[in-house]
Short mmCIF file of C-alpha atoms in Angstrom, two decimals:
data_model
loop_
_atom_site.label_atom_id
_atom_site.label_comp_id
_atom_site.label_asym_id
_atom_site.label_seq_id
_atom_site.Cartn_x
_atom_site.Cartn_y
_atom_site.Cartn_z
CA MET E 1 -3.87 43.44 -11.86
CA ASN E 2 -7.41 42.08 -12.66
CA LYS E 3 -5.95 40.54 -15.54
CA SER E 4 -3.94 38.21 -13.42
CA HIS E 5 -7.07 36.03 -13.07
CA GLU E 6 -6.54 35.11 -16.89
CA ASP E 7 -2.98 34.65 -16.61
CA PRO E 8 -1.62 31.75 -14.69
CA VAL E 9 2.08 32.39 -15.40
CA LEU E 10 1.50 36.11 -14.03
CA GLU E 11 -0.42 34.81 -11.00
CA ALA E 12 2.49 32.29 -10.23
CA ASN E 13 5.00 35.10 -10.56
CA LEU E 14 3.06 37.36 -8.28
CA GLU E 15 2.63 34.66 -5.66
CA GLN E 16 6.50 34.11 -5.75
CA GLN E 17 7.13 37.82 -5.33
CA LEU E 18 4.60 38.01 -2.45
CA HIS E 19 6.38 35.29 -0.62
CA ALA E 20 9.87 36.71 -1.24
CA ALA E 21 8.67 40.30 -0.35
CA LEU E 22 10.24 41.42 2.92
CA GLY E 23 8.19 44.63 3.32
CA LEU E 24 4.80 45.90 1.91
CA PRO E 25 4.80 45.66 -1.88
CA SER E 26 4.24 49.06 -3.79
CA ASP E 27 1.37 47.71 -5.77
CA PRO E 28 -1.98 48.28 -3.66
CA GLU E 29 -3.56 44.98 -4.54
CA LEU E 30 -0.49 43.04 -3.91
CA ALA E 31 0.12 45.04 -0.70
CA ALA E 32 -3.39 44.00 0.41
CA ASP E 33 -2.62 40.33 -0.36
CA TRP E 34 0.62 40.60 1.43
CA LEU E 35 -1.14 42.04 4.47
CA LEU E 36 -3.68 39.30 4.45
CA SER E 37 -1.00 36.67 4.21
CA GLN E 38 0.84 38.13 7.06
CA GLU E 39 -2.32 38.13 9.07
CA LEU E 40 -3.02 34.59 8.30
CA SER E 41 0.53 33.57 9.21
CA GLU E 42 -0.22 34.58 12.82
CA LEU E 43 -2.90 32.07 12.94
CA GLY E 44 -0.37 29.26 12.42
CA PRO E 45 -0.02 25.99 14.56
CA GLU E 46 1.17 26.03 18.08
CA PRO E 47 3.25 23.24 19.62
CA LEU E 48 1.26 20.35 21.07
CA THR E 49 0.31 20.63 24.65
CA LYS E 50 1.80 17.86 26.91
CA GLN E 51 -1.62 16.40 27.44
CA VAL E 52 -2.36 16.19 23.57
CA ARG E 53 1.24 14.82 22.91
CA ASP E 54 0.74 12.19 25.59
CA ARG E 55 -2.62 11.28 24.23
CA TYR E 56 -1.20 10.87 20.53
CA LEU E 57 1.71 8.74 21.98
CA ARG E 58 -0.66 6.57 24.19
CA SER E 59 -2.93 5.76 21.26
CA THR E 60 -0.24 4.74 18.86
CA ARG E 61 1.39 2.59 21.50
CA GLN E 62 -1.86 0.95 22.29
CA HIS E 63 -2.31 0.19 18.68
CA ARG E 64 1.25 -1.09 18.43
CA LEU E 65 0.83 -3.32 21.43
CA ARG E 66 -2.65 -4.52 20.25
CA ARG E 67 -0.87 -5.55 16.93
CA THR E 68 2.19 -7.24 18.48
CA PRO E 69 0.24 -10.21 20.01
CA MET E 70 -1.67 -10.80 16.80
CA LEU E 71 1.61 -11.01 15.04
CA GLY E 72 2.91 -13.35 17.78
CA TRP E 73 -0.12 -15.56 17.41
CA ALA E 74 0.11 -15.72 13.72
CA LEU E 75 3.70 -16.66 14.00
CA ALA E 76 2.96 -19.26 16.65
CA ALA E 77 0.15 -20.73 14.44
CA SER E 78 2.34 -20.77 11.33
CA MET E 79 5.17 -22.80 13.26
CA VAL E 80 2.53 -25.19 14.65
CA ALA E 81 1.29 -25.91 11.10
CA VAL E 82 4.80 -26.45 9.79
CA THR E 83 5.55 -28.89 12.61
CA ILE E 84 2.43 -30.84 12.04
CA LEU E 85 3.08 -30.96 8.20
CA ALA E 86 6.58 -32.32 8.79
CA VAL E 87 5.42 -35.04 11.24
CA VAL E 88 2.55 -36.09 8.97
CA LEU E 89 4.80 -36.03 5.75
CA ARG E 90 7.83 -37.75 7.34
CA THR E 91 8.38 -41.30 5.95
CA PRO E 92 8.64 -44.03 8.60
CA GLU E 93 12.02 -45.55 9.12
CA PRO E 94 12.49 -49.17 7.74
CA ALA E 95 12.82 -52.00 10.24
CA PRO E 96 16.38 -53.62 10.30
CA LEU E 97 16.75 -56.48 8.11
CA THR E 98 18.09 -60.02 9.00
CA GLU E 99 21.13 -61.45 7.57
CA ALA E 100 19.33 -63.68 5.13
CA GLU E 101 17.18 -60.77 4.10
CA GLN E 102 20.19 -58.54 3.49
CA PHE E 103 21.83 -61.42 1.51
CA GLU E 104 18.57 -62.06 -0.53
CA LEU E 105 18.20 -58.18 -1.17
CA ALA E 106 21.85 -58.03 -2.23
CA LEU E 107 21.37 -60.92 -4.67
CA GLN E 108 18.28 -59.35 -6.02
CA THR E 109 20.01 -56.08 -6.44
CA LEU E 110 22.76 -57.85 -8.31
CA ASP E 111 20.44 -59.58 -10.60
CA ASP E 112 18.41 -56.41 -11.25
CA THR E 113 21.51 -54.56 -11.93
CA SER E 114 23.02 -57.10 -14.13
CA LYS E 115 19.89 -57.56 -16.26
CA ARG E 116 19.53 -53.91 -16.58
CA ALA E 117 23.20 -53.60 -17.62
CA LEU E 118 22.69 -56.39 -20.23
CA ALA E 119 19.66 -54.96 -21.49
CA ILE E 120 21.45 -51.62 -21.96
CA THR E 121 24.48 -53.03 -23.56
CA GLY E 122 22.40 -55.20 -26.01
CA ARG E 123 20.48 -52.11 -26.94
CA ALA E 124 23.67 -50.01 -27.58
CA LEU E 125 25.35 -53.04 -29.36
CA ASN E 126 22.26 -53.63 -31.68
CA GLU E 127 22.60 -50.30 -33.01
CA HIS E 128 26.29 -50.85 -34.11
CA ILE E 129 26.52 -54.64 -34.98
CA ARG E 130 25.50 -55.90 -38.24
CA TRP E 131 24.56 -59.47 -37.56
CA PRO E 132 25.39 -62.03 -40.54
CA THR E 133 22.46 -63.71 -42.06
CA ILE E 134 23.16 -67.39 -42.56
CA GLU E 135 21.41 -69.04 -45.41
CA LEU E 136 22.04 -72.58 -46.35
CA GLU E 137 23.05 -73.68 -49.91
CA PRO E 138 20.17 -75.89 -51.53
CA SER E 139 21.51 -79.60 -51.17
CA PRO E 140 22.10 -81.38 -54.55
CA TYR E 141 20.58 -84.54 -53.00
CA ASN E 142 17.35 -83.05 -51.84
CA ARG E 143 15.07 -85.07 -54.09
CA LEU E 144 16.77 -88.43 -53.02
CA ILE E 145 16.41 -87.49 -49.36
CA ARG E 146 12.80 -86.63 -49.67
CA SER E 147 11.97 -89.97 -51.53
CA PHE E 148 13.75 -91.81 -48.95
CA GLY E 149 12.02 -90.24 -46.30
CA ARG E 150 8.62 -91.05 -47.97
CA LEU E 151 9.70 -94.63 -48.41
CA GLN E 152 10.35 -94.77 -44.72
CA ALA E 153 7.04 -93.35 -43.80
CA LEU E 154 5.29 -95.89 -45.91
CA ASN E 155 7.09 -98.81 -44.53
CA SER E 156 6.47 -97.65 -40.94
CA ASP E 157 2.51 -97.66 -41.80
CA ARG E 158 2.75 -101.42 -43.00
CA PRO E 159 2.13 -104.13 -40.27
CA ILE E 160 5.17 -106.08 -39.20
CA GLU E 161 5.18 -109.63 -40.68
CA PRO E 162 6.71 -112.45 -38.82
CA PRO E 163 9.74 -113.66 -40.27
CA LYS E 164 9.18 -116.89 -42.57
CA GLU E 165 10.30 -120.12 -41.22
CA SER E 166 12.41 -121.77 -43.54
CA MET J 1 7.01 7.79 16.70
CA GLU J 2 7.67 10.11 19.55
CA GLN J 3 9.91 12.18 17.14
CA ILE J 4 7.37 12.42 14.42
CA ILE J 5 4.71 13.64 16.81
CA ASP J 6 6.88 16.25 17.97
CA GLU J 7 8.04 17.35 14.64
CA HIS J 8 4.59 17.34 12.93
CA GLY J 9 1.88 16.82 15.50
CA GLY J 10 1.42 20.35 15.77
CA ARG J 11 0.95 20.93 12.05
CA LEU J 12 -1.33 18.01 11.75
CA ARG J 13 -3.52 19.01 14.49
CA HIS J 14 -3.71 22.53 13.27
CA LEU J 15 -4.83 21.47 9.73
CA ALA J 16 -7.47 19.03 11.28
CA LEU J 17 -8.68 21.64 13.75
CA THR J 18 -8.86 24.48 10.96
CA LEU J 19 -10.72 22.21 8.61
CA LEU J 20 -13.00 20.51 11.12
CA GLY J 21 -13.56 23.37 13.81
CA ARG J 22 -13.62 20.65 16.61
CA ALA J 23 -10.73 19.64 18.80
CA ASP J 24 -12.10 16.09 19.55
CA GLU J 25 -12.53 15.11 15.90
CA ALA J 26 -9.32 16.69 15.06
CA ASP J 27 -7.39 14.66 17.52
CA ASP J 28 -9.22 11.42 16.42
CA VAL J 29 -7.88 12.35 12.75
CA VAL J 30 -4.45 12.92 13.65
CA GLN J 31 -4.27 9.65 15.73
CA ASP J 32 -5.58 7.68 12.93
CA SER J 33 -2.95 9.21 10.56
CA LEU J 34 -0.08 8.52 12.95
CA ILE J 35 -1.39 4.87 13.07
CA LYS J 36 -1.70 4.47 9.41
CA LEU J 37 1.88 5.80 9.08
CA TRP J 38 2.87 3.03 11.69
CA HIS J 39 1.05 0.46 9.75
CA ARG J 40 2.64 1.37 6.38
CA ASP J 41 4.48 -1.51 4.88
CA GLU J 42 7.15 0.44 3.19
CA PRO J 43 8.86 3.09 5.31
CA LEU J 44 8.93 6.63 4.08
CA ALA J 45 11.81 8.75 3.47
CA PRO J 46 12.03 11.50 6.39
CA ALA J 47 11.23 14.18 3.81
CA HIS J 48 8.12 12.52 2.72
CA GLU J 49 6.71 11.81 6.08
CA LEU J 50 5.11 15.16 6.60
CA PRO J 51 3.55 15.53 3.11
CA TRP J 52 2.14 11.95 3.61
CA LEU J 53 0.77 12.60 7.06
CA LEU J 54 -0.89 15.94 5.75
CA THR J 55 -2.41 14.13 2.76
CA CYS J 56 -3.85 11.60 5.11
CA THR J 57 -5.08 14.05 7.74
CA ARG J 58 -6.59 16.18 4.91
CA ASN J 59 -8.37 13.39 3.30
CA ALA J 60 -9.96 12.13 6.52
CA CYS J 61 -10.99 15.79 7.32
CA LEU J 62 -12.77 16.15 3.91
CA ASP J 63 -14.36 12.98 4.33
CA ARG J 64 -15.72 13.83 7.67
CA LEU J 65 -16.93 17.25 6.30
CA ARG J 66 -18.72 15.32 3.50
CA HIS J 67 -20.28 12.96 5.93
CA ARG J 68 -21.34 15.98 8.05
CA GLN J 69 -23.06 17.43 4.99
CA ARG J 70 -24.68 14.20 4.07
CA THR J 71 -25.94 13.08 7.35
CA ARG J 72 -26.58 16.19 9.40
CA GLY J 73 -26.48 19.37 7.39
CA LEU J 74 -28.74 21.07 9.86
CA GLN J 75 -26.99 19.58 12.86
CA LEU J 76 -23.71 21.05 11.73
CA LYS J 77 -25.13 24.61 12.15
CA LEU J 78 -26.36 23.74 15.61
CA VAL J 79 -22.83 22.31 16.59
CA HIS J 80 -21.14 25.28 15.17
CA GLU J 81 -23.41 27.52 17.09
CA GLN J 82 -22.87 25.68 20.34
CA SER J 83 -19.18 25.43 19.95
CA THR J 84 -18.97 29.14 19.42
CA GLU J 85 -21.08 29.66 22.45
CA ALA J 86 -18.85 27.23 24.42
CA GLN J 87 -15.84 29.13 23.38
CA GLN J 88 -17.21 32.42 24.90
CA PRO J 89 -16.65 32.73 28.73
CA LEU J 90 -19.90 33.02 30.47
CA ASP J 91 -18.79 36.28 32.11
CA ASN J 92 -17.42 37.63 29.01
CA PRO J 93 -19.94 38.57 26.37
CA ALA J 94 -19.30 38.94 22.61
CA GLU J 95 -19.20 42.61 22.93
CA GLU J 96 -16.16 42.29 25.13
CA PHE J 97 -14.08 40.54 22.59
CA THR J 98 -11.09 42.37 21.48
CA ASP J 99 -10.78 43.57 17.90
CA GLY J 100 -7.98 41.13 17.39
CA GLN J 101 -10.05 38.28 18.69
CA ARG J 102 -13.03 39.19 16.46
CA ARG J 103 -10.85 39.63 13.50
CA ARG J 104 -9.27 36.14 14.04
CA ARG J 105 -12.49 34.44 14.52
CA MET J 106 -13.81 36.28 11.17
CA LEU J 107 -10.86 35.05 9.39
CA LEU J 108 -11.17 31.40 10.47
CA GLU J 109 -14.91 31.41 9.51
CA ALA J 110 -14.32 32.74 6.29
CA LEU J 111 -11.48 30.34 5.62
CA ALA J 112 -13.87 27.54 6.68
CA GLU J 113 -16.36 28.50 4.07
CA MET J 114 -13.74 28.55 1.26
CA PRO J 115 -14.01 25.62 -1.53
CA GLU J 116 -11.20 23.24 -1.66
CA PRO J 117 -8.34 23.08 -2.58
CA GLY J 118 -8.17 26.86 -1.96
CA ARG J 119 -8.79 26.37 1.69
CA SER J 120 -6.17 23.62 2.36
CA LEU J 121 -3.61 25.65 0.36
CA LEU J 122 -4.17 28.77 2.38
CA ILE J 123 -3.84 26.66 5.58
CA LEU J 124 -0.61 25.07 4.47
CA ARG J 125 0.99 27.90 2.59
CA ASP J 126 0.09 30.95 4.69
CA LEU J 127 -0.96 29.82 7.96
CA GLN J 128 1.49 26.88 8.42
CA GLU J 129 4.08 28.64 5.99
CA LEU J 130 4.86 25.20 4.52
CA ASP J 131 7.13 25.26 1.40
CA VAL J 132 5.76 24.93 -2.12
CA ALA J 133 7.40 21.55 -2.89
CA SER J 134 5.83 19.83 0.32
CA THR J 135 2.45 21.42 -0.13
CA ALA J 136 2.47 20.24 -3.76
CA ARG J 137 3.32 16.87 -2.61
CA ALA J 138 0.71 16.88 0.10
CA LEU J 139 -2.14 18.04 -2.06
CA GLN J 140 -0.96 16.14 -5.15
CA LEU J 141 -0.72 19.27 -7.30
CA SER J 142 2.18 20.56 -9.38
CA GLU J 143 4.16 23.34 -7.82
CA ASN J 144 3.08 25.89 -10.29
CA GLN J 145 -0.63 24.90 -9.47
CA VAL J 146 -0.03 25.42 -5.94
CA LYS J 147 1.18 29.09 -6.67
CA VAL J 148 -1.44 30.01 -8.86
CA TYR J 149 -4.18 28.33 -6.78
CA THR J 150 -2.92 30.02 -3.59
CA PHE J 151 -2.75 33.25 -5.23
CA ARG J 152 -6.47 32.95 -6.37
CA ALA J 153 -7.68 31.46 -3.10
CA ARG J 154 -6.12 34.40 -1.10
CA ARG J 155 -7.67 37.04 -3.28
CA ALA J 156 -11.12 35.07 -2.85
CA LEU J 157 -10.79 35.17 0.74
CA ARG J 158 -9.88 38.94 0.88
CA LYS J 159 -12.89 39.56 -1.31
CA ARG J 160 -15.15 37.62 1.25
CA ILE J 161 -13.87 39.40 4.11
CA GLU J 162 -14.13 42.76 2.44
CA GLU J 163 -17.68 42.13 1.67
CA GLU J 164 -18.34 40.84 5.29
CA LEU J 165 -16.91 43.98 6.69
CA HIS J 166 -19.01 46.13 4.21
CA GLU J 167 -22.09 44.25 5.46
CA GLN J 168 -21.09 44.89 9.05
CA VAL J 169 -20.66 48.54 8.55
CA ALA J 170 -23.85 48.75 6.57
#
């Protein structure tokens, strides 16, 4: 039996046997263990007296009550904070417009919208339309025109002479 | 909460009282454990309530015992002596205790001197007759450890009692 100190498997088995045994085991060591176990079981818990039970109930209830107002306060504080935030962050309602202002606003909106539409359409079309490059053919009379131009310029610099009397 | 107190209150108080040896402290510890259970964010399954409460109560008791040892090692002895005296009726001297009462006191004193976790195991398994699974959960041990350590603790307790009896006879 002393070997049991070195063998956890045997000890576990013996412990199981001890608890399953309905009477005194034949092994003297195990019998002594069983007797001690029986003796210890007589020192088991007794039901709570009414006084102790009431004391436990009272203390847990008091704690619960103490906690409930705290939760209430926390809830109320969060509600107030949310309300304040909502009031502060709310955008002011705009004043009603006069008829002229409404008309102007409508025109402005139309103008803005059409400009934007034109810009978008232009951008979209530009991607797909190939604009023609228009180049003029060189004129065959270029030189004559240029010399004529120079002559005109020279004539304009000359002082105007009065017409001769015949 | 009423149901929990009715179902487990006796066991919890018994564990605390056996470990601490003082009713006022035992009641404080049990109340704290019940309040902690109430404050738990996640509710426990009914089968896990008792092991959880036992763990909580035992831990609090061991904390108190450590605190006692640290701060007032000498006072502990005095308090124990006083409480032993207070338990004796004035008109009933120690000699008039029955053999059963004397034996009971000796067992409890020997148990109180046992090291952990053997002491808690004997309280839960032998005194309270708690099943292996719940004991394992309460003490955070495997079921095999519970069996082996309980067996060893009982043997150690038996040896201690036998030695004391030998001393008394001598």
